PDB file of C-alpha atoms in Angstrom:
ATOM      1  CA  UNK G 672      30.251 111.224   1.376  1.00 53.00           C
ATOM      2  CA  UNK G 673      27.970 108.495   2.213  1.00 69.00           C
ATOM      3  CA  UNK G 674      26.184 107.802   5.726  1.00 77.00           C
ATOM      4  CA  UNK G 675      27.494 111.475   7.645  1.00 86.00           C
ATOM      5  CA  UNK G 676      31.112 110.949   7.374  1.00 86.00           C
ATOM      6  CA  UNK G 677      33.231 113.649   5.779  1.00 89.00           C
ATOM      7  CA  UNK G 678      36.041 113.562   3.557  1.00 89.00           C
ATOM      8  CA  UNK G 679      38.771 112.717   6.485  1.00 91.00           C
ATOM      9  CA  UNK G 680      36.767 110.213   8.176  1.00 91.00           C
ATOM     10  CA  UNK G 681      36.424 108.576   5.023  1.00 89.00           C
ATOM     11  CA  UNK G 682      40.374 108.787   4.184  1.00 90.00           C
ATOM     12  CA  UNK G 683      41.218 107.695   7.688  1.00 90.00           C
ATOM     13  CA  UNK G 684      38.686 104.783   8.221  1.00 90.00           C
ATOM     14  CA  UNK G 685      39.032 103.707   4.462  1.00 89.00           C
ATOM     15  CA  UNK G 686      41.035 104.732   2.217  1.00 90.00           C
ATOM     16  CA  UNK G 687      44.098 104.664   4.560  1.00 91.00           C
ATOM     17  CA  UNK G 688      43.837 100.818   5.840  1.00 91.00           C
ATOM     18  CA  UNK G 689      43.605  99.917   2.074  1.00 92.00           C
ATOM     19  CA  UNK G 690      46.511 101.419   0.610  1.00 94.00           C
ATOM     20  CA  UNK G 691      48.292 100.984   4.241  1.00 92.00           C
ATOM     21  CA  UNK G 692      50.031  97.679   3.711  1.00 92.00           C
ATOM     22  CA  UNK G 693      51.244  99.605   0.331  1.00 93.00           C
ATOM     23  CA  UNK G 694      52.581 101.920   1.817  1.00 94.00           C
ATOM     24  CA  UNK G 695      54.530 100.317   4.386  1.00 94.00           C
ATOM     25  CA  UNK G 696      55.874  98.009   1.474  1.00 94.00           C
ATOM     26  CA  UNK G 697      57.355 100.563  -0.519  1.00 94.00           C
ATOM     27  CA  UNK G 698      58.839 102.596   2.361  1.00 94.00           C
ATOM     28  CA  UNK G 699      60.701  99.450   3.375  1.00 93.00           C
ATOM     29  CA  UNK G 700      61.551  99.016  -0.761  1.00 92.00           C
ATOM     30  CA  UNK G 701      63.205 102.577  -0.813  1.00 91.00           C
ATOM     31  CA  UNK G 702      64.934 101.938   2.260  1.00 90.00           C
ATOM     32  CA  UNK G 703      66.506  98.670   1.301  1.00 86.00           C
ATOM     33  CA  UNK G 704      67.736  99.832  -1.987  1.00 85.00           C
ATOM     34  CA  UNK G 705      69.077 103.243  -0.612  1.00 85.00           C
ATOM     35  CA  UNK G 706      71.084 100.852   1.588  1.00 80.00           C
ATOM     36  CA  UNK G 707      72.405  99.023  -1.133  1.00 75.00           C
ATOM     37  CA  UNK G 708      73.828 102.052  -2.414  1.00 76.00           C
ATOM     38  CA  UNK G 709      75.740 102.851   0.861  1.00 74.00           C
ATOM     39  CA  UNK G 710      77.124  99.483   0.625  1.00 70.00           C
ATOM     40  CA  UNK G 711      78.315  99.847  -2.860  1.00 69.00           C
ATOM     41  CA  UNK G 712      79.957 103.382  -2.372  1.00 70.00           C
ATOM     42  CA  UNK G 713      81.434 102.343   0.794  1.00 68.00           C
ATOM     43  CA  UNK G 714      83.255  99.148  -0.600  1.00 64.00           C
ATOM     44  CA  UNK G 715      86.572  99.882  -1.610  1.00 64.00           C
ATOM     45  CA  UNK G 716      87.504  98.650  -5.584  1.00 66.00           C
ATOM     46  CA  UNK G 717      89.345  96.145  -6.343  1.00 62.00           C
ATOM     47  CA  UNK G 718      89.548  94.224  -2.858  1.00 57.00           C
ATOM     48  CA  UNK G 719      89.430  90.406  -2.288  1.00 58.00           C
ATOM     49  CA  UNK G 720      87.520  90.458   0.168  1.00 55.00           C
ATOM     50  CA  UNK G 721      84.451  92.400   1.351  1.00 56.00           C
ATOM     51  CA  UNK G 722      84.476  95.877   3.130  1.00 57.00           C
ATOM     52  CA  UNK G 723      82.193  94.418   5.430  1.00 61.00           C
ATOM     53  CA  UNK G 724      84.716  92.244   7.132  1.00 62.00           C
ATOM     54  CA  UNK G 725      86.960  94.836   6.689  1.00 62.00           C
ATOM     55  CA  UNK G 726      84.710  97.099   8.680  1.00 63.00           C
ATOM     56  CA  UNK G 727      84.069  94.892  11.145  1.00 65.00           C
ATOM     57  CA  UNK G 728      87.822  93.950  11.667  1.00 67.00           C
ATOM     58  CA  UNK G 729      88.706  97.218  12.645  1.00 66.00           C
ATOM     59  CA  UNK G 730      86.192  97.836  14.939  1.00 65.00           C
ATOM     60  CA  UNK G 731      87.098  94.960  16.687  1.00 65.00           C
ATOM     61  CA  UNK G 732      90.939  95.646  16.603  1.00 67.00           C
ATOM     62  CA  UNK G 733      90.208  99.488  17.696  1.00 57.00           C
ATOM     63  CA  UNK G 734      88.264  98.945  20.986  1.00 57.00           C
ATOM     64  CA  UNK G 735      89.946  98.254  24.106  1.00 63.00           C
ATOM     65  CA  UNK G 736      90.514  95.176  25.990  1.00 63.00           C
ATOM     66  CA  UNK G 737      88.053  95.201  29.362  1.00 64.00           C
ATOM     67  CA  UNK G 738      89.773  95.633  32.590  1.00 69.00           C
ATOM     68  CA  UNK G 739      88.828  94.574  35.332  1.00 64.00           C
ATOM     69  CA  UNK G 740      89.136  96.635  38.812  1.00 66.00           C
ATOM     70  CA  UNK G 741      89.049  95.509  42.035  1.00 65.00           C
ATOM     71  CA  UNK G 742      87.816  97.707  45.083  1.00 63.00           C
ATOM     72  CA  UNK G 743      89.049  97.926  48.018  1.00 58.00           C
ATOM     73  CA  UNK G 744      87.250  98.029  50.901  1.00 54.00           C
TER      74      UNK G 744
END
């Protein structure tokens, strides 16, 4: 290598900002269409409406209405 730096100082101060943006880019990529597929396979076939709403129905049905307590003192 060129001016005293070794072969990790070179990856880390040049190499590695150039391809770093890439990198990022494609991890996000992989990660958006592996999501896809959990959307797809969770989606049940031959509904009107999306499994989202569905989803988010439920949750909202399921939880419990807030009480409120009063303390005495």
């Amino acid at each position: 290598m060129d001016l005293g730096a070794d072969k990790f100082q070179t990856f880390r101060r040049v190499i590695l900002p150039n391809i770093g943006t890439a990198l990022l880019a494609g991890g996000m990529l992989a990660f958006a269409l592996s999501f896809d597929e959990v959307i797809v396979t969770t989606s049940p076939p031959g509904s009107s409406r999306p499994c989202r709403c569905g989803l988010l129905e439920e949750l909202v049905r399921a939880a419990p209405a807030p009480r409120h307590q009063r303390w005495s003192q």
